[in-house]
Amino acid sequence: MINTETETAVTVSKKYFDVNKIREDFPILRKKVHNKNLVYLDNAATTQKPEFVINKINEYYTTMNSNIHRGVHALSQTATEAYERARIQIKQFINALGKNQIIFTRGTTEAINLVASSYGRANIKEGDEIIISHMEHHSNIVPWQLLCKEKNAKLRIIPINDNGELIFKEFEKLVNEKTKFISVVYVSNSLGTINPVKRIINYAHQFNIPVLLDGAQAVNHLKVDVQDLDCDFLAFSGHKIYGPTGIGALYGKVELLDAMPPYMGGGDMISKVTFEETTYNELPHKFEAGTPDIAGAIGLGAAIEYVSNIGIENIIEHETSLLEYSTKQVSEIPGLKIIGDAKEKAGVLSFVLENIHPHDIGTLLDFEGVAIRTGHHCTQPLMQRFNIPATSRASFAMYNTKEEIDVLVNGLKKTIKVFG
Ligand code: 7TS
């Protein structure tokens, strides 16, 4: 990956990946849990924050706290510039054409709800069909269910195979003249499967069907380029890419966003208000009613800057090696079954242990300082598909190490001894 012989490679080589150095940037990783070193493997739920991000949020509150877009005074202007700079950072990171295509939301959930409520209510009619997949997070199921209920429309589900991969042929069969929207997860939070979203989008566009990508687990593990993907919408959360909670973004194509009615009414989203009529502000402000999470947006911008400086390619390489190593290590544990062994996978290792409930595994690992997630991961239909109530899930980030995976594996062996 690092080649110092060409000019472009010089930039790459500057981004030399040193996991121990990266770990020093994350203060929480120095923490002890039950007197053990913290081994944080619950990154799909939320990632830890580097000092760079924490400091930017702190700096906002200590030097520029002020409401945005409305003050002529210096503080308000500084805050507005910082907030809008974060929007440009996101635009560049996902390679959007314009910054007006980036709408700040509270996260993936709100971004999907925005599209379902605004685009959905305006465009979905009785008898129409919306396609999602069997591996969606509840955030990409329930908003569409609500819409279907309201409109008397139908939700269609792309089935998956035993490896946890979408069955593309079945997807093709589901698409028909009633299909009016497709919303799929890019990377599954429970399985780690990377879905063939470009193929899905290409196919859908032959029939002029818009596609939303749930990018919650994609932007932190893959190079996401919205122009290359040609997706119509992309939703993601800041807290899963080393940024703060309570902030995320929706990307949308301008022609779609322009035609959509507002999602929420209030300050900042208007152009002119009279009691008779209100006209709306231009994009992206039309969808940003009320005082936003200014510090959060600045924190997310900082997180993206941090990730870009490390280099997403370097992060991918590192996380791929962690996934390979951990898959190999846990495969040798008797009675352990990996749930989700798709050919294309990122960042997530889900498994079940014979005769031991995932919550017991999680509790025992916690005593070893290891934080994993156990449960249905907000993907209950997926659990039903595999006929299990829950899985144990280790999910990786740029700061994790092979030594931490060894701690996980030893913890699992101990758990088996206790319960075996
Ligand atoms: N979509 C996917 C694929 C997710 O993984 C999550 C959160 C969401 C949507 C919702 O994101 P939010 O930031 O709006 O809450 N996933 C998880 C998880 O796997 N464990 O906790 C949260």
Short mmCIF file of C-alpha atoms and ligand atoms in Angstrom, two decimals:
data_model
loop_
_atom_site.label_atom_id
_atom_site.label_comp_id
_atom_site.label_asym_id
_atom_site.label_seq_id
_atom_site.Cartn_x
_atom_site.Cartn_y
_atom_site.Cartn_z
CA MET A 1 0.00 0.00 0.00
CA ILE A 2 2.78 2.45 0.83
CA ASN A 3 4.91 3.20 -2.15
CA THR A 4 7.36 6.06 -1.80
CA GLU A 5 8.40 6.04 -5.46
CA THR A 6 5.59 8.12 -6.87
CA GLU A 7 4.44 11.60 -6.03
CA THR A 8 0.95 10.60 -4.94
CA ALA A 9 2.42 7.97 -2.72
CA VAL A 10 4.30 10.65 -0.77
CA THR A 11 0.95 11.82 0.62
CA VAL A 12 0.04 8.23 1.42
CA SER A 13 3.36 7.53 3.10
CA LYS A 14 2.82 10.57 5.34
CA LYS A 15 -0.21 8.74 6.54
CA TYR A 16 1.86 5.85 7.80
CA PHE A 17 -0.36 3.82 10.08
CA ASP A 18 0.93 3.27 13.61
CA VAL A 19 -1.78 1.75 15.79
CA ASN A 20 0.07 2.44 19.05
CA LYS A 21 0.43 6.09 18.15
CA ILE A 22 -3.26 6.22 17.19
CA ARG A 23 -4.23 4.68 20.53
CA GLU A 24 -2.51 7.54 22.32
CA ASP A 25 -4.96 9.92 20.66
CA PHE A 26 -7.92 8.25 22.42
CA PRO A 27 -7.87 9.11 26.14
CA ILE A 28 -10.55 6.56 27.09
CA LEU A 29 -8.36 3.68 25.91
CA ARG A 30 -6.12 4.28 28.95
CA LYS A 31 -9.03 3.42 31.20
CA LYS A 32 -9.13 0.31 33.39
CA VAL A 33 -12.34 -1.70 33.66
CA HIS A 34 -12.55 -4.11 36.62
CA ASN A 35 -8.83 -3.43 37.04
CA LYS A 36 -8.12 -4.73 33.54
CA ASN A 37 -7.07 -2.77 30.48
CA LEU A 38 -10.15 -1.72 28.54
CA VAL A 39 -10.52 -3.75 25.34
CA TYR A 40 -13.20 -1.84 23.49
CA LEU A 41 -14.81 -3.99 20.81
CA ASP A 42 -18.24 -2.39 20.64
CA ASN A 43 -17.42 0.02 17.86
CA ALA A 44 -20.47 -0.76 15.76
CA ALA A 45 -22.56 0.66 18.60
CA THR A 46 -20.36 3.72 18.89
CA THR A 47 -16.69 4.52 18.41
CA GLN A 48 -14.44 6.28 20.92
CA LYS A 49 -13.41 9.89 20.31
CA PRO A 50 -9.87 11.15 19.73
CA GLU A 51 -8.60 14.08 21.78
CA PHE A 52 -8.61 16.13 18.56
CA VAL A 53 -12.41 15.86 18.38
CA ILE A 54 -12.91 16.41 22.12
CA ASN A 55 -10.70 19.51 21.96
CA LYS A 56 -12.60 20.96 18.99
CA ILE A 57 -15.88 20.64 20.86
CA ASN A 58 -14.29 22.18 23.93
CA GLU A 59 -12.83 24.98 21.82
CA TYR A 60 -16.25 25.72 20.37
CA TYR A 61 -17.82 26.17 23.81
CA THR A 62 -14.88 28.07 25.26
CA THR A 63 -14.21 30.44 22.37
CA MET A 64 -17.15 30.74 19.97
CA ASN A 65 -20.43 29.55 21.53
CA SER A 66 -23.18 31.49 19.81
CA ASN A 67 -26.23 30.78 17.71
CA ILE A 68 -25.61 30.48 13.98
CA HIS A 69 -27.03 32.00 10.79
CA ARG A 70 -28.72 34.87 12.62
CA GLY A 71 -26.24 37.11 14.38
CA VAL A 72 -24.21 39.91 12.86
CA HIS A 73 -21.89 39.86 15.84
CA ALA A 74 -18.44 38.35 15.65
CA LEU A 75 -19.09 35.24 17.74
CA SER A 76 -22.13 34.27 15.70
CA GLN A 77 -20.18 34.69 12.50
CA THR A 78 -17.30 32.56 13.79
CA ALA A 79 -19.71 29.84 14.93
CA THR A 80 -21.54 29.94 11.59
CA GLU A 81 -18.27 29.61 9.69
CA ALA A 82 -17.17 26.66 11.82
CA TYR A 83 -20.54 24.93 11.40
CA GLU A 84 -20.56 25.47 7.64
CA ARG A 85 -16.93 24.34 7.39
CA ALA A 86 -18.01 21.02 8.90
CA ARG A 87 -20.59 20.70 6.14
CA ILE A 88 -17.86 21.21 3.53
CA GLN A 89 -15.67 18.61 5.27
CA ILE A 90 -18.51 16.06 4.99
CA LYS A 91 -19.14 17.04 1.37
CA GLN A 92 -15.49 16.41 0.51
CA PHE A 93 -15.32 13.21 2.53
CA ILE A 94 -18.19 11.52 0.68
CA ASN A 95 -17.40 13.33 -2.57
CA ALA A 96 -20.74 15.11 -2.92
CA LEU A 97 -21.01 17.70 -5.65
CA GLY A 98 -22.31 20.52 -3.47
CA LYS A 99 -22.41 21.41 0.21
CA ASN A 100 -26.13 22.14 -0.11
CA GLN A 101 -26.59 18.37 -0.49
CA ILE A 102 -25.45 17.75 3.09
CA ILE A 103 -28.16 18.09 5.70
CA PHE A 104 -27.22 17.84 9.35
CA THR A 105 -29.44 15.45 11.29
CA ARG A 106 -29.23 13.80 14.70
CA GLY A 107 -27.89 10.69 13.01
CA THR A 108 -28.77 7.87 10.65
CA THR A 109 -32.16 7.28 12.27
CA GLU A 110 -33.29 10.85 11.82
CA ALA A 111 -31.91 11.00 8.29
CA ILE A 112 -33.92 7.94 7.22
CA ASN A 113 -37.03 9.25 8.98
CA LEU A 114 -36.59 12.53 7.14
CA VAL A 115 -36.62 10.80 3.77
CA ALA A 116 -39.49 8.44 4.68
CA SER A 117 -41.59 11.33 5.99
CA SER A 118 -40.78 13.97 3.43
CA TYR A 119 -40.02 12.13 0.18
CA GLY A 120 -42.18 9.18 1.18
CA ARG A 121 -45.32 11.08 2.09
CA ALA A 122 -45.08 13.15 -1.08
CA ASN A 123 -44.41 10.28 -3.48
CA ILE A 124 -45.66 6.95 -2.14
CA LYS A 125 -49.25 6.09 -2.92
CA GLU A 126 -51.65 3.27 -2.20
CA GLY A 127 -50.49 -0.02 -3.73
CA ASP A 128 -46.88 1.15 -4.17
CA GLU A 129 -44.01 -1.00 -2.97
CA ILE A 130 -40.86 -0.16 -1.04
CA ILE A 131 -37.95 -2.60 -0.98
CA ILE A 132 -35.63 -3.11 1.99
CA SER A 133 -33.52 -6.14 2.95
CA HIS A 134 -33.70 -8.83 5.59
CA MET A 135 -30.58 -7.47 7.32
CA GLU A 136 -31.77 -3.92 8.01
CA HIS A 137 -31.36 -2.14 11.32
CA HIS A 138 -34.74 -1.25 12.84
CA SER A 139 -33.98 2.35 11.79
CA ASN A 140 -34.31 1.25 8.19
CA ILE A 141 -37.42 -0.85 8.76
CA VAL A 142 -39.78 1.02 11.05
CA PRO A 143 -39.88 4.40 9.21
CA TRP A 144 -40.88 2.53 6.03
CA GLN A 145 -43.42 0.43 7.90
CA LEU A 146 -45.00 3.60 9.29
CA LEU A 147 -45.13 5.08 5.81
CA CYS A 148 -46.60 1.90 4.29
CA LYS A 149 -49.26 1.80 6.99
CA GLU A 150 -50.20 5.42 6.37
CA LYS A 151 -50.30 5.04 2.59
CA ASN A 152 -51.51 1.49 2.33
CA ALA A 153 -48.31 0.62 0.52
CA LYS A 154 -46.33 -2.60 0.80
CA LEU A 155 -42.90 -3.37 2.21
CA ARG A 156 -40.99 -6.02 0.23
CA ILE A 157 -37.95 -7.77 1.68
CA ILE A 158 -34.81 -8.90 -0.16
CA PRO A 159 -33.96 -12.35 1.25
CA ILE A 160 -30.48 -13.34 2.34
CA ASN A 161 -28.58 -16.62 2.13
CA ASP A 162 -27.08 -18.59 5.03
CA ASN A 163 -23.79 -16.70 4.71
CA GLY A 164 -25.63 -13.45 5.32
CA GLU A 165 -25.47 -12.15 1.74
CA LEU A 166 -28.32 -10.55 -0.18
CA ILE A 167 -29.66 -12.80 -2.92
CA PHE A 168 -29.40 -10.50 -5.92
CA LYS A 169 -31.58 -12.62 -8.18
CA GLU A 170 -34.39 -12.41 -5.63
CA PHE A 171 -33.92 -8.66 -5.47
CA GLU A 172 -34.32 -8.44 -9.25
CA LYS A 173 -37.52 -10.46 -8.99
CA LEU A 174 -38.93 -8.10 -6.36
CA VAL A 175 -38.53 -5.03 -8.56
CA ASN A 176 -41.65 -4.31 -10.60
CA GLU A 177 -43.71 -1.36 -11.81
CA LYS A 178 -45.09 -0.86 -8.28
CA THR A 179 -41.63 -0.43 -6.77
CA LYS A 180 -41.22 3.23 -5.87
CA PHE A 181 -38.31 3.26 -3.43
CA ILE A 182 -35.41 1.08 -2.27
CA SER A 183 -33.62 1.52 1.04
CA VAL A 184 -30.76 -0.81 1.91
CA VAL A 185 -27.94 -1.03 4.37
CA TYR A 186 -24.45 -0.65 2.89
CA VAL A 187 -22.66 -2.58 5.66
CA SER A 188 -24.65 -4.73 8.09
CA ASN A 189 -24.11 -3.86 11.75
CA SER A 190 -24.91 -7.43 12.85
CA LEU A 191 -23.10 -9.44 10.17
CA GLY A 192 -20.53 -7.09 8.71
CA THR A 193 -21.73 -7.97 5.20
CA ILE A 194 -20.82 -5.36 2.59
CA ASN A 195 -23.77 -5.30 0.24
CA PRO A 196 -23.39 -4.91 -3.55
CA VAL A 197 -25.02 -1.50 -3.36
CA LYS A 198 -23.61 -0.21 -6.64
CA ARG A 199 -25.20 -3.13 -8.46
CA ILE A 200 -28.48 -2.52 -6.64
CA ILE A 201 -28.41 1.17 -7.55
CA ASN A 202 -27.56 0.46 -11.22
CA TYR A 203 -30.40 -2.00 -11.45
CA ALA A 204 -32.90 0.30 -9.67
CA HIS A 205 -31.99 3.26 -11.85
CA GLN A 206 -32.90 1.33 -15.00
CA PHE A 207 -36.45 1.68 -13.69
CA ASN A 208 -35.98 5.19 -12.25
CA ILE A 209 -36.32 3.96 -8.69
CA PRO A 210 -34.43 6.04 -6.11
CA VAL A 211 -32.15 4.27 -3.64
CA LEU A 212 -31.25 5.28 -0.10
CA LEU A 213 -28.15 3.78 1.48
CA ASP A 214 -27.93 3.34 5.23
CA GLY A 215 -24.27 4.19 5.55
CA ALA A 216 -24.08 4.02 9.37
CA GLN A 217 -21.48 1.24 9.25
CA ALA A 218 -20.00 2.16 5.87
CA VAL A 219 -18.44 5.60 6.14
CA ASN A 220 -16.10 4.42 8.92
CA HIS A 221 -15.02 1.18 7.24
CA LEU A 222 -15.05 1.93 3.50
CA LYS A 223 -14.25 4.68 1.04
CA VAL A 224 -17.73 6.03 0.30
CA ASP A 225 -18.10 8.11 -2.85
CA VAL A 226 -21.69 9.19 -3.45
CA GLN A 227 -21.02 10.25 -7.04
CA ASP A 228 -19.40 6.97 -7.91
CA LEU A 229 -22.17 5.00 -6.17
CA ASP A 230 -24.79 7.27 -7.72
CA CYS A 231 -27.01 6.73 -4.66
CA ASP A 232 -29.95 9.10 -4.29
CA PHE A 233 -29.63 9.40 -0.53
CA LEU A 234 -27.01 8.40 2.02
CA ALA A 235 -27.57 8.46 5.77
CA PHE A 236 -24.88 8.19 8.45
CA SER A 237 -24.12 8.97 12.09
CA GLY A 238 -21.20 10.99 13.45
CA HIS A 239 -20.71 8.84 16.55
CA LYS A 240 -19.79 5.76 14.54
CA ILE A 241 -16.96 7.59 12.79
CA TYR A 242 -15.14 8.91 15.89
CA GLY A 243 -17.39 11.97 16.17
CA PRO A 244 -19.90 12.98 18.83
CA THR A 245 -23.37 11.53 19.43
CA GLY A 246 -26.45 13.48 18.42
CA ILE A 247 -25.13 14.50 15.00
CA GLY A 248 -25.10 12.87 11.59
CA ALA A 249 -25.95 13.69 8.04
CA LEU A 250 -28.21 13.02 5.13
CA TYR A 251 -26.81 13.36 1.62
CA GLY A 252 -29.33 13.68 -1.17
CA LYS A 253 -29.44 14.49 -4.86
CA VAL A 254 -30.38 18.12 -5.38
CA GLU A 255 -33.35 17.50 -7.66
CA LEU A 256 -34.89 15.17 -5.07
CA LEU A 257 -34.16 17.37 -2.05
CA ASP A 258 -35.41 20.46 -3.88
CA ALA A 259 -38.73 18.82 -4.70
CA MET A 260 -39.26 17.45 -1.18
CA PRO A 261 -41.46 19.26 1.35
CA PRO A 262 -39.88 20.28 4.68
CA TYR A 263 -39.60 17.64 7.39
CA MET A 264 -39.91 19.91 10.41
CA GLY A 265 -41.09 23.49 10.66
CA GLY A 266 -39.38 26.18 12.71
CA GLY A 267 -36.57 28.69 12.71
CA ASP A 268 -33.83 28.70 10.07
CA MET A 269 -35.82 26.61 7.57
CA ILE A 270 -37.98 29.52 6.39
CA SER A 271 -37.53 32.26 3.86
CA LYS A 272 -40.59 34.33 4.82
CA VAL A 273 -43.40 33.70 7.28
CA THR A 274 -46.82 35.31 7.36
CA PHE A 275 -49.88 33.82 9.00
CA GLU A 276 -51.29 33.21 5.54
CA GLU A 277 -48.26 31.55 4.00
CA THR A 278 -44.67 30.51 4.60
CA THR A 279 -41.97 30.16 2.00
CA TYR A 280 -39.00 27.95 2.72
CA ASN A 281 -35.30 28.54 2.87
CA GLU A 282 -33.00 27.08 0.22
CA LEU A 283 -31.11 23.82 0.61
CA PRO A 284 -29.80 22.58 2.95
CA HIS A 285 -31.42 24.93 5.48
CA LYS A 286 -34.94 23.91 4.40
CA PHE A 287 -34.37 20.69 6.32
CA GLU A 288 -32.57 22.14 9.35
CA ALA A 289 -35.32 23.61 11.52
CA GLY A 290 -34.34 25.01 14.90
CA THR A 291 -30.98 25.54 16.53
CA PRO A 292 -28.86 22.58 15.46
CA ASP A 293 -26.16 20.71 17.37
CA ILE A 294 -23.50 23.25 16.44
CA ALA A 295 -20.78 21.77 18.64
CA GLY A 296 -21.72 18.31 17.34
CA ALA A 297 -21.35 19.37 13.72
CA ILE A 298 -17.96 20.91 14.47
CA GLY A 299 -17.00 17.70 16.30
CA LEU A 300 -18.07 15.62 13.32
CA GLY A 301 -16.05 17.85 10.98
CA ALA A 302 -13.04 17.32 13.26
CA ALA A 303 -13.62 13.53 13.27
CA ILE A 304 -13.64 13.50 9.48
CA GLU A 305 -10.46 15.56 9.43
CA TYR A 306 -8.87 13.08 11.85
CA VAL A 307 -9.95 10.06 9.77
CA SER A 308 -8.78 11.72 6.56
CA ASN A 309 -5.38 12.43 8.08
CA ILE A 310 -4.97 8.79 9.11
CA GLY A 311 -6.25 7.77 5.65
CA ILE A 312 -9.37 5.68 5.17
CA GLU A 313 -7.34 3.26 3.01
CA ASN A 314 -4.98 2.65 5.94
CA ILE A 315 -7.93 2.13 8.27
CA ILE A 316 -9.47 -0.39 5.85
CA GLU A 317 -6.20 -2.30 5.60
CA HIS A 318 -5.79 -2.42 9.37
CA GLU A 319 -9.38 -3.42 10.08
CA THR A 320 -9.28 -6.10 7.37
CA SER A 321 -6.28 -7.68 9.06
CA LEU A 322 -8.09 -7.56 12.42
CA LEU A 323 -11.15 -9.22 10.92
CA GLU A 324 -9.06 -11.95 9.27
CA TYR A 325 -7.06 -12.58 12.43
CA SER A 326 -10.11 -12.67 14.73
CA THR A 327 -12.08 -14.89 12.34
CA LYS A 328 -9.23 -17.37 12.30
CA GLN A 329 -8.76 -17.28 16.09
CA VAL A 330 -12.42 -17.74 17.02
CA SER A 331 -12.94 -20.42 14.36
CA GLU A 332 -10.65 -22.66 16.39
CA ILE A 333 -12.92 -22.44 19.46
CA PRO A 334 -15.06 -25.58 19.72
CA GLY A 335 -18.81 -24.92 19.74
CA LEU A 336 -18.44 -21.41 18.31
CA LYS A 337 -20.35 -20.54 15.18
CA ILE A 338 -19.80 -17.33 13.25
CA ILE A 339 -23.04 -15.70 12.13
CA GLY A 340 -22.41 -14.02 8.81
CA ASP A 341 -19.52 -15.18 6.69
CA ALA A 342 -20.12 -13.16 3.58
CA LYS A 343 -17.33 -12.94 1.02
CA GLU A 344 -17.32 -9.16 1.39
CA LYS A 345 -17.20 -8.18 5.05
CA ALA A 346 -16.13 -5.25 7.17
CA GLY A 347 -15.43 -4.59 10.80
CA VAL A 348 -17.85 -7.01 12.50
CA LEU A 349 -17.52 -10.49 13.98
CA SER A 350 -20.83 -11.92 15.21
CA PHE A 351 -21.00 -15.37 16.75
CA VAL A 352 -22.91 -17.75 19.00
CA LEU A 353 -21.48 -20.27 21.47
CA GLU A 354 -23.21 -23.59 21.92
CA ASN A 355 -25.32 -23.70 25.09
CA ILE A 356 -24.14 -20.33 26.40
CA HIS A 357 -26.38 -17.28 26.22
CA PRO A 358 -24.74 -14.23 24.63
CA HIS A 359 -25.56 -12.12 27.69
CA ASP A 360 -23.54 -14.51 29.87
CA ILE A 361 -20.65 -14.26 27.41
CA GLY A 362 -20.87 -10.46 27.50
CA THR A 363 -20.96 -10.36 31.30
CA LEU A 364 -17.97 -12.64 31.74
CA LEU A 365 -15.95 -10.81 29.10
CA ASP A 366 -16.72 -7.54 30.87
CA PHE A 367 -14.85 -8.86 33.94
CA GLU A 368 -11.84 -9.26 31.63
CA GLY A 369 -12.17 -5.63 30.58
CA VAL A 370 -13.58 -6.64 27.18
CA ALA A 371 -16.56 -4.66 25.88
CA ILE A 372 -18.53 -6.49 23.23
CA ARG A 373 -22.22 -6.16 22.36
CA THR A 374 -24.69 -8.97 22.94
CA GLY A 375 -28.30 -9.00 21.81
CA HIS A 376 -30.24 -8.58 18.62
CA HIS A 377 -28.38 -5.39 17.61
CA CYS A 378 -31.66 -3.76 16.57
CA THR A 379 -31.99 -6.33 13.77
CA GLN A 380 -34.67 -8.66 15.13
CA PRO A 381 -35.88 -9.90 11.71
CA LEU A 382 -32.29 -10.88 10.95
CA MET A 383 -32.07 -12.88 14.18
CA GLN A 384 -35.35 -14.56 13.20
CA ARG A 385 -33.82 -15.44 9.83
CA PHE A 386 -30.97 -17.26 11.60
CA ASN A 387 -33.34 -18.70 14.20
CA ILE A 388 -31.38 -17.28 17.12
CA PRO A 389 -32.43 -14.77 19.79
CA ALA A 390 -29.13 -12.90 19.84
CA THR A 391 -25.45 -12.95 18.94
CA SER A 392 -22.25 -11.83 20.59
CA ARG A 393 -20.63 -9.20 18.45
CA ALA A 394 -17.09 -7.89 18.42
CA SER A 395 -16.73 -4.89 16.15
CA PHE A 396 -13.49 -3.22 15.22
CA ALA A 397 -12.09 0.26 14.86
CA MET A 398 -8.80 1.74 13.75
CA TYR A 399 -7.37 1.63 17.29
CA ASN A 400 -7.92 -2.08 17.96
CA THR A 401 -5.01 -4.52 17.99
CA LYS A 402 -4.35 -8.22 17.52
CA GLU A 403 -3.33 -8.36 21.20
CA GLU A 404 -6.84 -7.19 22.10
CA ILE A 405 -8.30 -9.98 19.97
CA ASP A 406 -6.13 -12.42 21.93
CA VAL A 407 -7.66 -11.07 25.15
CA LEU A 408 -11.12 -11.61 23.64
CA VAL A 409 -10.29 -15.16 22.57
CA ASN A 410 -8.81 -16.06 25.99
CA GLY A 411 -11.92 -14.55 27.62
CA LEU A 412 -14.12 -16.73 25.44
CA LYS A 413 -12.12 -19.83 26.38
CA LYS A 414 -12.54 -18.93 30.08
CA THR A 415 -16.28 -18.44 29.54
CA ILE A 416 -16.56 -21.91 28.04
CA LYS A 417 -14.71 -23.36 31.05
CA VAL A 418 -17.08 -21.59 33.48
CA PHE A 419 -20.22 -22.66 31.67
CA GLY A 420 -18.91 -25.86 30.13
N1 7TS B 1 -28.21 1.68 10.69
C1 7TS B 1 -27.22 0.86 11.04
C2 7TS B 1 -26.64 -0.08 10.03
C3 7TS B 1 -26.70 0.92 12.34
O1 7TS B 1 -25.69 0.11 12.67
C4 7TS B 1 -27.26 1.81 13.28
C5 7TS B 1 -26.83 1.81 14.71
C6 7TS B 1 -28.28 2.67 12.84
C7 7TS B 1 -28.74 2.57 11.55
C8 7TS B 1 -28.86 3.71 13.72
O2 7TS B 1 -27.90 4.69 13.97
P1 7TS B 1 -28.19 5.89 14.98
O3 7TS B 1 -26.87 6.55 15.15
O4 7TS B 1 -29.21 6.75 14.36
O5 7TS B 1 -28.68 5.23 16.25
N2 7TS B 1 -26.30 0.58 15.15
C9 7TS B 1 -26.10 0.22 16.44
C10 7TS B 1 -25.56 -1.02 16.78
O6 7TS B 1 -25.21 -1.88 15.98
N3 7TS B 1 -25.47 -1.11 18.13
O7 7TS B 1 -25.94 0.04 18.65
C11 7TS B 1 -26.32 0.87 17.61
#
